[in-house]
PDB file of C-alpha atoms and ligand atoms in Angstrom:
ATOM      1  CA  MET A1359       1.608  12.514 -14.702  1.00  0.00           C
ATOM      2  CA  ALA A1360      -1.919  12.542 -13.243  1.00  0.00           C
ATOM      3  CA  ARG A1361      -5.112  13.759 -14.864  1.00  0.00           C
ATOM      4  CA  PRO A1362      -6.883  16.710 -13.196  1.00  0.00           C
ATOM      5  CA  VAL A1363      -8.969  15.698 -10.171  1.00  0.00           C
ATOM      6  CA  GLU A1364     -12.357  14.503 -11.384  1.00  0.00           C
ATOM      7  CA  PRO A1365     -15.135  16.406  -9.625  1.00  0.00           C
ATOM      8  CA  GLU A1366     -17.256  13.362  -8.744  1.00  0.00           C
ATOM      9  CA  LEU A1367     -17.464  12.857  -4.984  1.00  0.00           C
ATOM     10  CA  ARG A1368     -14.782  15.493  -4.429  1.00  0.00           C
ATOM     11  CA  GLY A1369     -16.655  16.795  -1.370  1.00  0.00           C
ATOM     12  CA  ALA A1370     -16.645  13.331   0.223  1.00  0.00           C
ATOM     13  CA  ARG A1371     -12.946  12.998  -0.566  1.00  0.00           C
ATOM     14  CA  LEU A1372     -12.160  16.361   1.044  1.00  0.00           C
ATOM     15  CA  ARG A1373     -14.059  15.281   4.185  1.00  0.00           C
ATOM     16  CA  LEU A1374     -11.903  12.140   4.337  1.00  0.00           C
ATOM     17  CA  VAL A1375      -8.781  14.310   4.025  1.00  0.00           C
ATOM     18  CA  GLU A1376     -10.071  16.398   6.939  1.00  0.00           C
ATOM     19  CA  ILE A1377     -10.587  13.240   9.058  1.00  0.00           C
ATOM     20  CA  LEU A1378      -7.004  12.143   8.303  1.00  0.00           C
ATOM     21  CA  ARG A1379      -5.721  15.591   9.268  1.00  0.00           C
ATOM     22  CA  GLU A1380      -7.661  15.475  12.564  1.00  0.00           C
ATOM     23  CA  LYS A1381      -6.156  12.035  13.306  1.00  0.00           C
ATOM     24  CA  GLY A1382      -2.621  13.437  12.986  1.00  0.00           C
ATOM     25  CA  ILE A1383      -1.656  13.152   9.298  1.00  0.00           C
ATOM     26  CA  SER A1384       0.155  16.421   8.614  1.00  0.00           C
ATOM     27  CA  ASP A1385       2.301  15.664   5.528  1.00  0.00           C
ATOM     28  CA  ILE A1386       0.818  17.941   2.852  1.00  0.00           C
ATOM     29  CA  SER A1387       1.875  15.749  -0.077  1.00  0.00           C
ATOM     30  CA  VAL A1388       0.251  12.685   1.532  1.00  0.00           C
ATOM     31  CA  LEU A1389      -3.004  14.594   2.109  1.00  0.00           C
ATOM     32  CA  ARG A1390      -2.846  15.893  -1.467  1.00  0.00           C
ATOM     33  CA  ALA A1391      -2.442  12.318  -2.799  1.00  0.00           C
ATOM     34  CA  PHE A1392      -5.649  11.331  -0.937  1.00  0.00           C
ATOM     35  CA  GLU A1393      -7.412  14.338  -2.427  1.00  0.00           C
ATOM     36  CA  MET A1394      -6.353  13.295  -5.943  1.00  0.00           C
ATOM     37  CA  THR A1395      -7.236   9.586  -5.684  1.00  0.00           C
ATOM     38  CA  PRO A1396     -10.907   8.560  -6.151  1.00  0.00           C
ATOM     39  CA  ARG A1397     -11.240   5.681  -3.635  1.00  0.00           C
ATOM     40  CA  HIS A1398     -14.787   4.964  -4.854  1.00  0.00           C
ATOM     41  CA  GLN A1399     -13.298   3.700  -8.134  1.00  0.00           C
ATOM     42  CA  PHE A1400     -11.237   1.060  -6.282  1.00  0.00           C
ATOM     43  CA  VAL A1401     -14.030  -0.696  -4.344  1.00  0.00           C
ATOM     44  CA  PRO A1402     -16.842  -2.981  -5.572  1.00  0.00           C
ATOM     45  CA  THR A1403     -20.164  -1.294  -6.383  1.00  0.00           C
ATOM     46  CA  GLY A1404     -21.857  -2.919  -3.372  1.00  0.00           C
ATOM     47  CA  VAL A1405     -19.703  -0.902  -0.918  1.00  0.00           C
ATOM     48  CA  ARG A1406     -19.113   2.185  -3.057  1.00  0.00           C
ATOM     49  CA  HIS A1407     -21.392   4.316  -0.861  1.00  0.00           C
ATOM     50  CA  ARG A1408     -18.912   3.676   1.994  1.00  0.00           C
ATOM     51  CA  ALA A1409     -15.781   4.508  -0.030  1.00  0.00           C
ATOM     52  CA  TYR A1410     -14.956   7.692   1.895  1.00  0.00           C
ATOM     53  CA  GLU A1411     -15.446   6.256   5.377  1.00  0.00           C
ATOM     54  CA  ASP A1412     -12.198   5.826   7.275  1.00  0.00           C
ATOM     55  CA  ALA A1413     -12.719   2.073   7.289  1.00  0.00           C
ATOM     56  CA  PRO A1414     -11.394  -1.095   5.608  1.00  0.00           C
ATOM     57  CA  LEU A1415     -13.784  -2.514   2.979  1.00  0.00           C
ATOM     58  CA  PRO A1416     -14.071  -5.894   1.209  1.00  0.00           C
ATOM     59  CA  ILE A1417     -12.660  -5.993  -2.346  1.00  0.00           C
ATOM     60  CA  GLY A1418     -13.452  -9.634  -3.224  1.00  0.00           C
ATOM     61  CA  SER A1419     -11.330 -12.822  -3.060  1.00  0.00           C
ATOM     62  CA  SER A1420     -11.585 -12.592   0.790  1.00  0.00           C
ATOM     63  CA  GLN A1421      -9.310  -9.521   0.760  1.00  0.00           C
ATOM     64  CA  THR A1422      -9.757  -5.931   1.948  1.00  0.00           C
ATOM     65  CA  ILE A1423      -8.733  -2.431   1.001  1.00  0.00           C
ATOM     66  CA  SER A1424      -7.102  -1.100   4.187  1.00  0.00           C
ATOM     67  CA  GLN A1425      -8.440   1.753   6.315  1.00  0.00           C
ATOM     68  CA  PRO A1426      -7.337   5.093   4.772  1.00  0.00           C
ATOM     69  CA  PHE A1427      -5.709   6.124   8.080  1.00  0.00           C
ATOM     70  CA  ILE A1428      -3.460   3.025   7.881  1.00  0.00           C
ATOM     71  CA  HIS A1429      -2.468   3.874   4.298  1.00  0.00           C
ATOM     72  CA  ALA A1430      -1.826   7.484   5.328  1.00  0.00           C
ATOM     73  CA  THR A1431       0.281   6.395   8.323  1.00  0.00           C
ATOM     74  CA  TYR A1432       2.406   4.131   6.083  1.00  0.00           C
ATOM     75  CA  LEU A1433       2.907   6.923   3.571  1.00  0.00           C
ATOM     76  CA  GLN A1434       3.691   9.609   6.135  1.00  0.00           C
ATOM     77  CA  LEU A1435       6.305   7.357   7.797  1.00  0.00           C
ATOM     78  CA  LEU A1436       8.072   6.798   4.479  1.00  0.00           C
ATOM     79  CA  LYS A1437       8.683  10.560   3.963  1.00  0.00           C
ATOM     80  CA  LEU A1438       8.774  10.166   0.170  1.00  0.00           C
ATOM     81  CA  THR A1439      10.177  13.119  -1.796  1.00  0.00           C
ATOM     82  CA  GLY A1440       9.056  12.154  -5.313  1.00  0.00           C
ATOM     83  CA  HIS A1441      12.413  10.666  -6.397  1.00  0.00           C
ATOM     84  CA  GLU A1442      12.090   7.154  -4.993  1.00  0.00           C
ATOM     85  CA  ARG A1443      11.723   3.713  -6.510  1.00  0.00           C
ATOM     86  CA  VAL A1444       9.134   1.894  -4.377  1.00  0.00           C
ATOM     87  CA  LEU A1445       8.114  -1.772  -4.131  1.00  0.00           C
ATOM     88  CA  GLU A1446       4.610  -2.578  -2.887  1.00  0.00           C
ATOM     89  CA  VAL A1447       3.742  -6.161  -1.896  1.00  0.00           C
ATOM     90  CA  GLY A1448      -0.036  -6.780  -2.058  1.00  0.00           C
ATOM     91  CA  THR A1449      -1.582  -4.572  -4.752  1.00  0.00           C
ATOM     92  CA  GLY A1450      -5.133  -5.421  -3.628  1.00  0.00           C
ATOM     93  CA  SER A1451      -7.445  -2.888  -5.282  1.00  0.00           C
ATOM     94  CA  GLY A1452      -4.554  -0.716  -6.521  1.00  0.00           C
ATOM     95  CA  TYR A1453      -5.646   2.244  -4.365  1.00  0.00           C
ATOM     96  CA  GLN A1454      -2.463   2.507  -2.312  1.00  0.00           C
ATOM     97  CA  THR A1455      -0.485   1.901  -5.513  1.00  0.00           C
ATOM     98  CA  VAL A1456      -1.967   5.079  -6.988  1.00  0.00           C
ATOM     99  CA  LEU A1457      -1.357   7.037  -3.759  1.00  0.00           C
ATOM    100  CA  LEU A1458       2.279   5.920  -4.036  1.00  0.00           C
ATOM    101  CA  ALA A1459       2.404   6.837  -7.728  1.00  0.00           C
ATOM    102  CA  HIS A1460       1.576  10.419  -6.728  1.00  0.00           C
ATOM    103  CA  LEU A1461       4.365  10.465  -4.121  1.00  0.00           C
ATOM    104  CA  ALA A1462       7.286   8.579  -5.706  1.00  0.00           C
ATOM    105  CA  ALA A1463       9.085   8.349  -9.061  1.00  0.00           C
ATOM    106  CA  GLN A1464       8.443   4.673  -9.853  1.00  0.00           C
ATOM    107  CA  VAL A1465       6.151   2.117  -8.219  1.00  0.00           C
ATOM    108  CA  PHE A1466       6.548  -1.652  -8.616  1.00  0.00           C
ATOM    109  CA  THR A1467       3.635  -3.641  -7.221  1.00  0.00           C
ATOM    110  CA  ILE A1468       3.023  -7.379  -6.821  1.00  0.00           C
ATOM    111  CA  GLU A1469      -0.289  -9.208  -6.251  1.00  0.00           C
ATOM    112  CA  ARG A1470      -0.694 -12.993  -5.947  1.00  0.00           C
ATOM    113  CA  ILE A1471      -4.451 -13.265  -6.723  1.00  0.00           C
ATOM    114  CA  SER A1472      -5.172 -13.114 -10.445  1.00  0.00           C
ATOM    115  CA  ALA A1473      -8.704 -11.615 -10.176  1.00  0.00           C
ATOM    116  CA  LEU A1474      -7.427  -8.761  -7.982  1.00  0.00           C
ATOM    117  CA  TYR A1475      -4.407  -8.221 -10.228  1.00  0.00           C
ATOM    118  CA  GLN A1476      -6.728  -7.798 -13.254  1.00  0.00           C
ATOM    119  CA  SER A1477      -9.144  -5.394 -11.566  1.00  0.00           C
ATOM    120  CA  ALA A1478      -6.291  -3.396  -9.973  1.00  0.00           C
ATOM    121  CA  ARG A1479      -4.746  -3.017 -13.437  1.00  0.00           C
ATOM    122  CA  ASP A1480      -8.003  -1.475 -14.710  1.00  0.00           C
ATOM    123  CA  ASN A1481      -8.338   0.736 -11.620  1.00  0.00           C
ATOM    124  CA  ILE A1482      -4.753   2.016 -11.919  1.00  0.00           C
ATOM    125  CA  GLN A1483      -5.160   2.727 -15.641  1.00  0.00           C
ATOM    126  CA  ARG A1484      -8.395   4.629 -14.972  1.00  0.00           C
ATOM    127  CA  ALA A1485      -6.591   6.748 -12.359  1.00  0.00           C
ATOM    128  CA  GLY A1486      -4.325   8.015 -15.143  1.00  0.00           C
ATOM    129  CA  VAL A1487      -0.921   7.388 -13.550  1.00  0.00           C
ATOM    130  CA  ASN A1488       1.862   6.113 -15.800  1.00  0.00           C
ATOM    131  CA  ASN A1489       4.684   5.287 -13.356  1.00  0.00           C
ATOM    132  CA  VAL A1490       3.401   1.904 -12.112  1.00  0.00           C
ATOM    133  CA  SER A1491       4.686  -1.559 -13.090  1.00  0.00           C
ATOM    134  CA  MET A1492       2.668  -4.600 -12.005  1.00  0.00           C
ATOM    135  CA  LEU A1493       3.516  -8.258 -11.448  1.00  0.00           C
ATOM    136  CA  LEU A1494       1.265 -11.252 -10.767  1.00  0.00           C
ATOM    137  CA  GLY A1495       3.171 -13.500  -8.366  1.00  0.00           C
ATOM    138  CA  ASP A1496       4.589 -14.074  -4.900  1.00  0.00           C
ATOM    139  CA  GLY A1497       5.732 -10.762  -3.431  1.00  0.00           C
ATOM    140  CA  THR A1498       7.603 -12.442  -0.556  1.00  0.00           C
ATOM    141  CA  VAL A1499      10.463 -13.064  -3.008  1.00  0.00           C
ATOM    142  CA  GLY A1500      10.417  -9.412  -4.081  1.00  0.00           C
ATOM    143  CA  TRP A1501      11.101  -8.268  -7.656  1.00  0.00           C
ATOM    144  CA  SER A1502      14.847  -8.530  -8.086  1.00  0.00           C
ATOM    145  CA  ALA A1503      14.902  -7.208 -11.676  1.00  0.00           C
ATOM    146  CA  TYR A1504      14.220  -3.644 -10.501  1.00  0.00           C
ATOM    147  CA  ALA A1505      15.933  -3.761  -7.080  1.00  0.00           C
ATOM    148  CA  PRO A1506      17.189  -2.009  -5.042  1.00  0.00           C
ATOM    149  CA  TYR A1507      14.185  -0.077  -3.719  1.00  0.00           C
ATOM    150  CA  ASP A1508      14.266   3.103  -1.647  1.00  0.00           C
ATOM    151  CA  ALA A1509      11.073   2.022   0.071  1.00  0.00           C
ATOM    152  CA  ILE A1510       9.175  -1.261   0.420  1.00  0.00           C
ATOM    153  CA  LEU A1511       5.591  -1.466   1.700  1.00  0.00           C
ATOM    154  CA  VAL A1512       4.081  -4.802   2.602  1.00  0.00           C
ATOM    155  CA  GLY A1513       0.284  -4.734   2.833  1.00  0.00           C
ATOM    156  CA  ALA A1514      -0.213  -8.176   4.403  1.00  0.00           C
ATOM    157  CA  GLY A1515       1.057  -9.699   7.647  1.00  0.00           C
ATOM    158  CA  GLY A1516       3.708 -12.449   7.673  1.00  0.00           C
ATOM    159  CA  PRO A1517       5.251 -14.648  10.379  1.00  0.00           C
ATOM    160  CA  SER A1518       8.675 -13.050   9.830  1.00  0.00           C
ATOM    161  CA  VAL A1519      10.408 -10.552   7.547  1.00  0.00           C
ATOM    162  CA  PRO A1520      11.144 -12.083   4.128  1.00  0.00           C
ATOM    163  CA  GLN A1521      14.930 -12.028   3.641  1.00  0.00           C
ATOM    164  CA  PRO A1522      14.678 -11.261  -0.134  1.00  0.00           C
ATOM    165  CA  LEU A1523      12.861  -8.012   0.721  1.00  0.00           C
ATOM    166  CA  LEU A1524      15.636  -6.962   3.132  1.00  0.00           C
ATOM    167  CA  ASP A1525      18.192  -7.866   0.435  1.00  0.00           C
ATOM    168  CA  GLN A1526      16.348  -5.728  -2.137  1.00  0.00           C
ATOM    169  CA  LEU A1527      16.261  -2.634   0.095  1.00  0.00           C
ATOM    170  CA  ALA A1528      18.591   0.165  -1.058  1.00  0.00           C
ATOM    171  CA  GLU A1529      21.180   1.803   1.178  1.00  0.00           C
ATOM    172  CA  GLY A1530      19.186   4.338   3.235  1.00  0.00           C
ATOM    173  CA  GLY A1531      15.982   2.495   2.278  1.00  0.00           C
ATOM    174  CA  ARG A1532      12.976   1.899   4.548  1.00  0.00           C
ATOM    175  CA  MET A1533      10.568  -1.029   4.687  1.00  0.00           C
ATOM    176  CA  ILE A1534       7.238  -1.097   6.517  1.00  0.00           C
ATOM    177  CA  ILE A1535       5.791  -4.534   7.214  1.00  0.00           C
ATOM    178  CA  PRO A1536       3.300  -6.151   9.615  1.00  0.00           C
ATOM    179  CA  VAL A1537       4.841  -9.181  11.383  1.00  0.00           C
ATOM    180  CA  GLY A1538       3.266 -11.537  13.911  1.00  0.00           C
ATOM    181  CA  GLU A1539       0.392 -13.996  14.132  1.00  0.00           C
ATOM    182  CA  ARG A1540      -2.040 -14.679  11.268  1.00  0.00           C
ATOM    183  CA  ASP A1541      -4.784 -12.503  12.780  1.00  0.00           C
ATOM    184  CA  GLU A1542      -2.772  -9.916  14.734  1.00  0.00           C
ATOM    185  CA  GLN A1543       0.573  -8.312  14.041  1.00  0.00           C
ATOM    186  CA  LYS A1544       2.960  -5.500  14.977  1.00  0.00           C
ATOM    187  CA  LEU A1545       3.860  -2.961  12.327  1.00  0.00           C
ATOM    188  CA  TRP A1546       7.647  -2.652  11.961  1.00  0.00           C
ATOM    189  CA  MET A1547       9.873  -0.233  10.091  1.00  0.00           C
ATOM    190  CA  TYR A1548      13.247  -1.583   8.917  1.00  0.00           C
ATOM    191  CA  THR A1549      15.980   0.835   7.815  1.00  0.00           C
ATOM    192  CA  LYS A1550      19.194  -0.095   6.005  1.00  0.00           C
ATOM    193  CA  ARG A1551      22.259   2.059   6.763  1.00  0.00           C
ATOM    194  CA  GLY A1552      25.909   1.176   6.119  1.00  0.00           C
ATOM    195  CA  GLY A1553      24.729  -2.306   5.121  1.00  0.00           C
ATOM    196  CA  GLU A1554      23.201  -2.774   8.611  1.00  0.00           C
ATOM    197  CA  VAL A1555      19.469  -3.137   9.164  1.00  0.00           C
ATOM    198  CA  THR A1556      17.783  -1.605  12.212  1.00  0.00           C
ATOM    199  CA  SER A1557      14.157  -2.107  13.205  1.00  0.00           C
ATOM    200  CA  GLN A1558      11.558  -0.051  15.031  1.00  0.00           C
ATOM    201  CA  GLU A1559       8.190  -1.265  16.320  1.00  0.00           C
ATOM    202  CA  LEU A1560       5.390   1.120  15.355  1.00  0.00           C
ATOM    203  CA  ALA A1561       1.915  -0.137  16.305  1.00  0.00           C
ATOM    204  CA  ALA A1562      -0.407  -3.109  16.767  1.00  0.00           C
ATOM    205  CA  VAL A1563      -2.279  -3.853  13.518  1.00  0.00           C
ATOM    206  CA  ARG A1564      -4.500  -6.488  11.894  1.00  0.00           C
ATOM    207  CA  PHE A1565      -3.797  -7.326   8.239  1.00  0.00           C
ATOM    208  CA  VAL A1566      -4.757 -10.220   5.967  1.00  0.00           C
ATOM    209  CA  PRO A1567      -2.078 -12.959   5.858  1.00  0.00           C
ATOM    210  CA  LEU A1568       1.021 -12.627   3.693  1.00  0.00           C
ATOM    211  CA  LEU A1569       0.982 -15.928   1.796  1.00  0.00           C
ATOM    212  CA  GLY A1570       3.967 -17.275  -0.084  1.00  0.00           C
ATOM    213  CA  HIS A1571       7.421 -18.782  -0.025  1.00  0.00           C
ATOM    214  CA  HIS A1572       8.640 -16.464   2.766  1.00  0.00           C
ATOM    215  CA  GLY A1573       5.186 -15.963   4.328  1.00  0.00           C
ATOM    216  CA  TRP A1574       2.364 -18.175   5.580  1.00  0.00           C
ATOM    217  CA  SER A1575       1.650 -21.359   3.652  1.00  0.00           C
ATOM    218  CA  ALA A1576      -1.090 -20.867   1.043  1.00  0.00           C
ATOM    219  CA  ASP A1577      -2.480 -24.323   2.030  1.00  0.00           C
ATOM    220  CA  GLN A1578      -3.520 -22.841   5.403  1.00  0.00           C
ATOM    221  CA  ALA A1579      -5.297 -19.880   3.770  1.00  0.00           C
TER     222      ALA A1579
HETATM  223  N1  SAM B1302      -3.217  -1.726  -0.059  1.00  0.00           N
HETATM  224  C1  SAM B1302      -4.191  -2.506  -0.801  1.00  0.00           C
HETATM  225  C2  SAM B1302      -5.258  -1.618  -1.384  1.00  0.00           C
HETATM  226  O1  SAM B1302      -5.056  -0.398  -1.415  1.00  0.00           O
HETATM  227  O2  SAM B1302      -6.294  -2.143  -1.847  1.00  0.00           O
HETATM  228  C3  SAM B1302      -4.828  -3.568   0.054  1.00  0.00           C
HETATM  229  C4  SAM B1302      -3.894  -4.700   0.326  1.00  0.00           C
HETATM  230  S1  SAM B1302      -4.722  -6.089   1.028  1.00  0.00           S
HETATM  231  C5  SAM B1302      -4.855  -5.605   2.713  1.00  0.00           C
HETATM  232  C6  SAM B1302      -3.386  -7.260   1.014  1.00  0.00           C
HETATM  233  C7  SAM B1302      -3.124  -7.862  -0.338  1.00  0.00           C
HETATM  234  O3  SAM B1302      -1.916  -8.640  -0.244  1.00  0.00           O
HETATM  235  C8  SAM B1302      -4.197  -8.819  -0.825  1.00  0.00           C
HETATM  236  O4  SAM B1302      -4.642  -8.411  -2.082  1.00  0.00           O
HETATM  237  C9  SAM B1302      -3.470 -10.174  -0.911  1.00  0.00           C
HETATM  238  O5  SAM B1302      -3.916 -10.996  -1.971  1.00  0.00           O
HETATM  239  C10 SAM B1302      -2.039  -9.718  -1.122  1.00  0.00           C
HETATM  240  N2  SAM B1302      -1.002 -10.701  -0.812  1.00  0.00           N
HETATM  241  C11 SAM B1302      -0.911 -11.577   0.222  1.00  0.00           C
HETATM  242  N3  SAM B1302       0.220 -12.292   0.129  1.00  0.00           N
HETATM  243  C12 SAM B1302       0.872 -11.866  -0.996  1.00  0.00           C
HETATM  244  C13 SAM B1302       2.095 -12.226  -1.640  1.00  0.00           C
HETATM  245  N4  SAM B1302       2.912 -13.162  -1.176  1.00  0.00           N
HETATM  246  N5  SAM B1302       2.430 -11.564  -2.780  1.00  0.00           N
HETATM  247  C14 SAM B1302       1.630 -10.603  -3.302  1.00  0.00           C
HETATM  248  N6  SAM B1302       0.457 -10.230  -2.741  1.00  0.00           N
HETATM  249  C15 SAM B1302       0.086 -10.843  -1.594  1.00  0.00           C
END
């Protein structure tokens, strides 16, 4: 599925993996996905020298690539086994998409900003994964054509949980989503069992706004 790890900046990448391990990420397949994914190829040239810091970075269009520790926490919580069909809302740079592609069977990702969608497509192609499908549009309505999903990751914070995403979650499926105010949210995990959905609050977080039909109004962006 993936090409061999390219040697460029491998040392920096291994140091990032070590930082994630020290912060409590212990899932070997998650750490391996970080080792295989060249984050410097997903950020603009102006911030490339900071690509392996454990920090969020600007990716253009007023958006950010999240802190690696946040991505790693999401991925560790999902406990993916390699067999899952995953929906990601908010492709951004495509970095987390590629991490997911290393950990799941099929990844479906949606981005609403055309410029980011185009550059993420190039980034994902360059990473050499072939199990990703992309859509330009409003991820708050999900992607019903390929539902249900074993896992759903939302990379932007909304005022509430979009009902279409809950509807598109498979039996036994898990969704991680930031919910709250525009500039401050709580990270929640929703699990569907026996048709019932239960929720668990995980942490305080700060994500860019989830804009769309079941999110914040794009007029207020
Ligand atoms: N995980 C991404 C990465 O690795 O680069 C970063 C995601 S960034 C924090 C959040 C993204 O969600 C932005 O690119 C933003 O445009 C996108 N977004 C916000 N609302 C959306 C919506 N309704 N549908 C799809 N994408 C959305």
